Coordinates of C-alpha atoms in Angstrom, one line a residue:
Chain D
M11 CA 145.0 38.4 288.5
N12 CA 146.6 41.9 287.3
C13 CA 144.6 44.9 286.3
K14 CA 146.0 44.6 282.0
R15 CA 143.5 41.1 282.4
S16 CA 141.1 42.2 284.7
R17 CA 140.1 45.2 282.6
K18 CA 140.1 42.7 279.1
L19 CA 137.2 40.2 281.3
I20 CA 135.1 43.3 282.2
A21 CA 132.8 43.1 278.8
D22 CA 132.8 39.5 279.5
Y23 CA 131.7 39.8 283.0
V24 CA 129.3 42.5 281.9
N25 CA 127.2 40.4 279.1
G26 CA 127.6 37.9 281.2
F27 CA 129.3 35.2 279.7
L28 CA 132.5 35.1 281.8
E29 CA 132.7 32.0 283.4
P30 CA 132.0 31.1 286.7
K31 CA 135.6 30.1 287.9
K32 CA 136.8 33.5 286.3
I33 CA 134.3 35.4 287.6
R34 CA 135.4 34.7 291.4
K35 CA 138.7 35.5 290.5
F36 CA 137.7 38.9 288.9
K37 CA 135.5 39.5 291.8
E38 CA 138.6 39.2 294.3
H39 CA 140.5 41.6 292.3
I40 CA 138.2 44.6 292.0
A41 CA 137.4 44.0 295.2
E42 CA 140.9 45.3 295.8
C43 CA 141.5 47.4 293.2
E44 CA 139.3 50.5 293.3
D45 CA 140.6 51.4 289.6
C46 CA 139.4 48.4 287.7
L47 CA 136.5 48.6 290.0
Q48 CA 136.0 52.1 288.6
E49 CA 136.4 50.9 284.8
L50 CA 133.7 48.4 285.6
R51 CA 131.2 50.7 287.3
E52 CA 131.6 53.2 284.2
T53 CA 131.0 50.1 281.7
E54 CA 127.8 49.8 283.6
H55 CA 126.8 52.9 283.9
I56 CA 126.7 53.2 280.0
L57 CA 125.3 49.6 279.1
Q58 CA 122.4 51.3 281.3
L59 CA 122.4 54.4 279.9
I60 CA 121.9 52.4 276.4
E61 CA 119.6 50.1 277.6
E62 CA 117.5 53.1 278.5
L63 CA 117.2 55.5 275.6
K64 CA 114.5 56.4 274.2
V65 CA 113.2 56.1 270.8
E66 CA 112.2 58.8 268.7
Y67 CA 109.0 59.2 266.8
P68 CA 108.9 61.9 264.1
P69 CA 105.9 64.4 264.0
E70 CA 103.0 62.9 264.0
V71 CA 102.3 64.6 260.7
I72 CA 104.4 62.5 259.2
W73 CA 104.1 59.4 261.1
K74 CA 100.5 59.4 260.3
N75 CA 101.3 58.8 256.6
F76 CA 103.5 56.0 257.1
L77 CA 100.8 53.7 255.2
P78 CA 100.0 56.8 252.5
D79 CA 103.6 57.1 251.6
L80 CA 104.5 53.4 251.6
H81 CA 102.0 52.8 249.0
K82 CA 103.2 56.2 246.8
R83 CA 106.5 53.8 247.1
I84 CA 105.2 50.5 245.7
Q85 CA 102.9 52.5 243.2
K86 CA 106.3 54.2 241.6
E87 CA 107.8 50.7 241.5
A88 CA 105.2 48.7 240.1
V89 CA 104.3 51.3 237.4
I90 CA 108.4 51.2 236.6
A91 CA 107.9 47.7 236.9
F92 CA 105.1 47.3 234.2
N93 CA 106.5 49.6 231.6
K94 CA 109.3 47.5 231.8
Q95 CA 107.7 44.6 231.7
Q96 CA 105.6 46.2 228.3
K97 CA 108.5 47.5 226.6
Q98 CA 110.2 44.2 226.3
R99 CA 106.8 42.8 224.6
L100 CA 106.6 45.6 222.4
Y101 CA 110.6 45.0 221.3
L102 CA 109.0 42.7 218.7
L103 CA 106.5 45.2 217.4
P104 CA 107.9 47.2 214.6
G105 CA 109.6 50.4 215.9
W106 CA 107.4 53.5 215.1
L107 CA 104.4 51.0 216.7
A108 CA 106.6 50.2 220.2
S109 CA 106.9 53.9 220.6
T110 CA 103.5 55.0 220.5
A111 CA 102.9 52.1 222.2
I112 CA 105.5 53.2 225.2
L113 CA 104.2 56.5 225.3
V114 CA 100.2 55.3 225.8
L115 CA 101.2 53.1 228.3
T116 CA 103.1 55.2 230.1
I117 CA 100.6 58.1 229.8
L118 CA 97.9 55.9 231.0
A119 CA 100.0 54.0 234.1
S120 CA 101.0 57.9 235.2
A121 CA 97.5 58.8 235.2
M122 CA 96.6 55.8 236.9
L123 CA 99.5 56.7 239.8
W124 CA 98.4 60.2 240.2
N125 CA 94.4 60.6 240.1
N126 CA 93.2 58.3 242.6
E127 CA 96.2 59.0 245.9
D128 CA 93.6 57.6 248.5
T129 CA 92.9 54.2 246.8
A130 CA 96.5 53.0 246.7
P131 CA 96.0 49.0 246.4
M132 CA 93.1 49.6 243.6
K133 CA 95.1 51.6 241.2
I134 CA 98.1 48.5 241.2
Q135 CA 95.0 46.2 240.4
R136 CA 93.6 48.3 237.4
I137 CA 97.6 48.8 236.0
Y138 CA 97.4 44.9 236.1
T139 CA 94.0 43.6 234.9
S140 CA 91.7 45.4 232.0
E141 CA 89.2 43.5 233.2
S142 CA 86.9 44.1 236.3
K143 CA 87.9 44.0 239.7
G144 CA 86.2 41.4 241.6
T145 CA 85.1 38.5 240.0
P146 CA 87.3 35.4 239.5
P147 CA 89.4 34.3 238.7
E148 CA 90.9 37.9 237.5
S149 CA 90.7 39.3 240.7
V150 CA 92.8 36.2 242.5
I151 CA 96.3 35.9 243.2
I152 CA 96.8 40.0 242.2
A153 CA 98.8 40.8 244.5
G154 CA 101.1 37.8 244.7
E155 CA 101.7 38.5 241.6
I156 CA 102.0 41.9 241.2
S157 CA 104.7 40.6 244.0
R158 CA 106.1 38.5 242.0
I159 CA 106.9 41.4 239.2
L160 CA 108.5 43.9 241.3
I161 CA 111.0 41.0 243.0
T162 CA 114.3 40.0 240.6
E163 CA 115.1 36.3 241.1
S164 CA 117.9 37.5 243.4
E165 CA 116.1 39.6 245.3
A166 CA 113.7 37.1 246.0
A167 CA 116.8 34.3 246.6
E168 CA 118.2 36.6 249.4
I169 CA 114.7 37.2 251.0
E170 CA 113.6 33.5 251.1
K171 CA 116.4 32.7 252.6
L172 CA 115.8 34.0 255.6
E173 CA 112.9 31.6 256.1
D174 CA 115.2 29.0 257.0
F175 CA 117.7 29.1 259.5
T176 CA 120.5 27.0 258.4
Y177 CA 124.0 26.8 260.2
T178 CA 126.9 28.5 258.7
E179 CA 130.3 29.1 259.0
P180 CA 131.7 31.9 262.1
I181 CA 131.7 35.3 260.3
F182 CA 135.9 35.3 260.8
P183 CA 137.4 32.3 259.1
F184 CA 140.6 31.8 260.5
Q185 CA 142.9 31.3 258.0
H186 CA 145.9 30.5 259.7
E187 CA 144.7 27.4 261.2
E188 CA 148.4 26.1 262.1
E189 CA 149.8 28.9 264.0
Y190 CA 146.4 29.2 265.8
S191 CA 146.3 25.5 266.7
T192 CA 150.5 26.4 268.1
K193 CA 148.5 28.9 270.3
I194 CA 146.2 26.9 272.1
S195 CA 146.8 23.7 274.1
D196 CA 144.9 20.2 273.2
K197 CA 143.1 20.9 276.8
N198 CA 142.0 24.1 275.8
Q199 CA 141.2 23.5 272.1
D200 CA 138.3 20.9 273.3
K201 CA 137.3 23.3 275.3
I202 CA 136.4 25.6 272.6
N203 CA 134.9 23.1 270.6
T204 CA 132.4 22.2 273.4
D205 CA 131.0 25.3 274.7
N206 CA 129.6 26.9 271.5
N207 CA 132.3 29.2 271.4
E208 CA 133.4 28.7 267.9
G209 CA 134.3 32.0 266.0
Y210 CA 135.0 33.8 269.3
I211 CA 138.6 32.7 269.9
E212 CA 139.7 33.2 266.8
F213 CA 137.8 36.2 266.8
M214 CA 139.7 37.5 270.2
L215 CA 143.1 36.0 269.5
E216 CA 143.1 38.0 266.4
N217 CA 142.6 40.9 268.0
G218 CA 144.9 40.7 270.8
F219 CA 142.2 39.2 273.6
E220 CA 144.9 36.8 274.5
D221 CA 142.9 36.2 277.5
I222 CA 139.3 37.3 276.9
G223 CA 136.5 35.0 278.9
G224 CA 137.0 31.9 276.2
S225 CA 139.6 29.7 277.2
S226 CA 142.1 31.0 275.4
I227 CA 144.8 31.0 278.4
T228 CA 145.6 27.4 280.6
D229 CA 144.6 27.6 284.2
S230 CA 147.8 28.0 285.4
E231 CA 148.5 31.0 283.4
Y232 CA 144.9 32.6 284.5
Y233 CA 145.6 32.0 288.5
D234 CA 148.9 33.3 288.7
Chain M
M14 CA 102.7 32.5 263.4
T15 CA 99.5 34.0 265.2
N16 CA 96.8 33.0 263.1
E17 CA 95.9 36.5 262.3
D18 CA 98.9 36.6 260.4
L19 CA 98.6 33.3 258.6
E20 CA 95.4 34.1 257.7
L21 CA 96.7 37.9 256.6
V22 CA 99.4 36.4 254.3
E23 CA 97.5 33.4 252.9
S24 CA 94.8 36.3 251.9
F25 CA 97.4 38.4 250.1
Q26 CA 98.7 35.6 248.8
K27 CA 95.4 35.2 247.2
G28 CA 94.9 38.7 245.8
E29 CA 93.6 40.6 248.8
I30 CA 96.4 43.9 249.2
E31 CA 94.6 45.3 252.2
S32 CA 95.7 42.3 254.3
F33 CA 99.9 43.6 253.3
D34 CA 97.8 46.7 254.9
I35 CA 96.9 45.3 258.2
L36 CA 100.4 43.8 258.7
V37 CA 101.9 47.4 258.0
K38 CA 99.6 48.7 260.5
K39 CA 100.5 46.3 263.0
Y40 CA 104.4 46.3 262.8
Q41 CA 105.2 49.5 261.8
D42 CA 106.5 50.6 265.5
R43 CA 108.2 47.6 265.9
V44 CA 110.2 48.0 262.6
Y45 CA 110.5 51.5 263.5
D46 CA 112.2 51.0 266.7
I47 CA 114.5 48.8 265.5
A48 CA 115.5 50.6 262.3
Y49 CA 116.0 53.9 265.2
R50 CA 118.2 52.0 267.5
Y51 CA 120.8 51.7 264.5
T52 CA 119.9 55.2 263.0
H53 CA 119.6 57.3 266.1
D54 CA 117.7 59.3 263.3
P55 CA 113.9 59.8 263.1
E56 CA 114.3 60.4 259.3
D57 CA 116.6 57.5 258.7
A58 CA 114.5 55.2 260.4
Y59 CA 111.1 56.5 258.7
D60 CA 112.9 55.3 255.2
L61 CA 114.1 52.5 256.3
S62 CA 110.9 51.3 257.8
Q63 CA 109.8 52.4 254.4
E64 CA 111.8 50.3 253.1
V65 CA 111.5 47.3 255.0
F66 CA 107.9 47.2 254.2
E67 CA 108.9 48.0 250.2
K68 CA 110.7 44.8 250.7
V69 CA 108.1 42.8 252.7
F70 CA 105.7 43.5 249.9
K71 CA 107.5 42.3 247.1
A72 CA 108.6 39.1 249.0
L73 CA 105.0 38.2 250.1
G74 CA 104.0 36.5 247.3
R75 CA 106.6 34.0 247.8
F76 CA 106.5 33.6 251.6
R77 CA 106.1 29.8 252.4
K78 CA 105.4 30.5 256.5
K79 CA 108.2 27.9 257.0
S80 CA 108.7 30.8 260.3
S81 CA 106.2 33.0 261.7
F82 CA 105.4 36.3 259.8
Y83 CA 107.4 38.3 262.7
T84 CA 110.3 35.9 263.0
W85 CA 110.8 37.2 258.7
L86 CA 110.1 40.6 259.2
Y87 CA 112.7 41.0 261.8
K88 CA 115.3 39.1 259.9
I89 CA 114.0 41.6 256.7
T90 CA 114.4 44.7 259.0
V91 CA 117.9 43.7 260.8
N92 CA 119.5 42.9 256.9
A93 CA 118.1 45.8 255.8
C94 CA 119.9 48.0 259.4
I95 CA 122.8 46.2 258.6
D96 CA 123.0 47.4 254.9
Y97 CA 122.2 50.9 256.2
S98 CA 125.3 50.9 258.3
R99 CA 127.2 49.5 255.6
K100 CA 126.5 52.9 253.3
A101 CA 129.2 54.9 253.7
K102 CA 126.9 58.4 252.5
K103 CA 123.8 59.0 253.6
I104 CA 121.8 61.9 251.4
R105 CA 119.4 64.3 253.5
S106 CA 117.0 65.9 251.5
I107 CA 115.2 67.3 254.7
S108 CA 116.9 69.3 257.0
M109 CA 117.3 68.0 261.1
E110 CA 115.3 71.0 262.2
E111 CA 112.4 69.7 260.6
W112 CA 112.4 66.2 262.9
L113 CA 112.0 67.9 266.2
P114 CA 113.1 65.6 269.3
P115 CA 110.8 64.7 272.1
Q116 CA 111.6 67.4 275.2
E117 CA 110.5 64.3 278.2
E118 CA 114.1 62.9 278.5
L119 CA 113.9 65.9 280.8
H120 CA 111.6 65.0 283.1
T121 CA 112.5 61.4 283.3
E122 CA 115.6 61.8 285.7
P123 CA 114.6 64.5 288.2
S124 CA 116.8 63.4 291.0
Y125 CA 119.6 65.1 288.7
S126 CA 120.4 68.7 288.8
P127 CA 120.4 71.1 285.8
E128 CA 124.0 70.4 285.2
A129 CA 123.9 67.0 285.8
M130 CA 121.5 66.5 283.4
L131 CA 123.3 68.3 280.7
E132 CA 126.1 66.8 280.9
L133 CA 124.3 63.1 280.6
K134 CA 122.2 64.3 277.6
E135 CA 125.6 65.2 276.1
L136 CA 126.7 61.7 277.1
K137 CA 123.5 60.1 276.2
K138 CA 124.6 61.9 272.8
Q139 CA 128.0 60.9 272.6
I140 CA 126.8 56.9 273.2
N141 CA 124.8 57.3 270.4
Q142 CA 127.8 58.5 268.3
A143 CA 129.8 56.0 269.5
I144 CA 127.2 53.1 268.7
K145 CA 126.9 54.1 265.0
Q146 CA 131.1 54.5 264.6
L147 CA 130.5 50.6 265.7
P148 CA 131.1 47.8 262.4
P149 CA 127.8 46.6 261.1
K150 CA 127.6 43.3 262.5
Q151 CA 128.7 44.5 265.6
R152 CA 126.3 46.8 266.1
A153 CA 123.4 44.6 265.1
V154 CA 124.8 42.4 267.8
F155 CA 125.2 44.9 270.6
I156 CA 121.7 46.3 269.5
M157 CA 119.9 43.2 269.7
K158 CA 121.8 42.3 273.1
R159 CA 121.3 45.3 275.3
Q160 CA 118.7 46.9 273.4
E161 CA 116.2 44.8 271.8
G162 CA 117.2 41.5 274.9
L163 CA 117.4 38.7 272.3
S164 CA 119.7 35.7 274.1
L165 CA 122.4 34.9 272.1
E166 CA 121.3 32.0 271.1
E167 CA 118.4 34.0 269.0
I168 CA 120.7 36.4 268.0
A169 CA 123.1 34.0 266.2
Q170 CA 119.8 32.3 264.5
T171 CA 118.7 35.3 263.3
L172 CA 122.0 36.6 261.8
G173 CA 122.8 32.8 260.7
R174 CA 125.9 32.6 263.5
S175 CA 127.4 30.5 266.2
V176 CA 127.0 31.5 269.5
G177 CA 131.2 31.8 269.8
T178 CA 131.0 34.6 267.0
I179 CA 128.0 36.3 268.6
K180 CA 130.1 36.2 271.9
A181 CA 133.1 37.7 270.0
H182 CA 131.3 40.9 267.9
L183 CA 129.4 41.5 271.8
S184 CA 132.7 41.7 273.3
H185 CA 134.2 43.7 271.1
A186 CA 131.3 45.9 270.4
T187 CA 131.8 46.8 274.1
H188 CA 135.2 47.0 274.2
K189 CA 135.3 49.6 271.4
L190 CA 132.2 51.8 272.6
M191 CA 134.3 51.6 275.9
D192 CA 137.6 52.8 274.4
I193 CA 135.2 55.8 272.1
L194 CA 133.6 57.3 275.6
D195 CA 136.7 56.9 278.0
P196 CA 137.4 60.5 277.1
Y197 CA 134.1 62.0 278.1
L198 CA 134.0 59.5 281.1
K199 CA 137.2 60.7 282.4
E200 CA 135.8 64.8 282.2

């Protein structure tokens, strides 16, 4: 193995998915090559430092307001969404009446938002219920209803999708399939299909990593 | 899903908004940790965490409990982090001086000389910058593997990609990081 090939294998080695037979050849090389050994040590050192990087938290005075800040953020959007919904309904009224109603509603909603900063969830309920709170059926599904009003259909679809895991095609769709198939042997093609390396080989070939860990070279080439 | 999370989600869906607050308090540290690893900036990580929980609030009414709450929350967080990485420009409303970094970093490796400590600190700063230069998906995969300790299969499932694709991202990210950091290692 030469140094160029060895250096391309370092990333796969340190990430733990270099094939066993390549590990043996790789280790044989770095045992004799000081430069490649140095590069391996540097990579391992950097990865170790990355794993040890600490999370910096904001100052306590800010961190303790995380929930109140979040309430304000949600309320602000709830008021906007509420006004928007009311405006849509008021389009059916005569112009002067609709304008007056919008003004009154905006003032009311704003007053609810700013007057009771310590009881954020309740404010949201008041916006949406004119009845007294706490008595069924008015008190039920309020939270769910608010969240449904705040979210658009496309947002909802996007987030709901996260609940389902479905296999999708690799990130790098191979656009030159014929050209690609001439680059690797049938034997290696089989290996790609069975090694769960879909996407990996294509990506590496496209980026010039012709011999990185994933079987894109033949054994005879490898043991040069 | 833990029974507690399940009860809180169901309670929220029946109208108890306070249940959402309990979920926020329970998971805000974990969401922040993930956000910080993507942003390397307490201010941005804070905003990003707020954005994540705002999305959760909006979507929780529709959550069907097909996965655990945390798995779902984690995916929302990672997606938000990837979107963050894609944003070309950020608007800063508060100067960084207001966010004082903790000093304990200097006391964690007592065996280094003061000069070596400074060099190490500078190198860590460059590492953070280098990670930020990775393309969004490579960065996501790299952070999930090297900092959050997820397996290749878990990453593949989270991002909805094949294991092979995840390997490709990880390998490429590692090479790219080392290329970016090469001048600092040779000094």
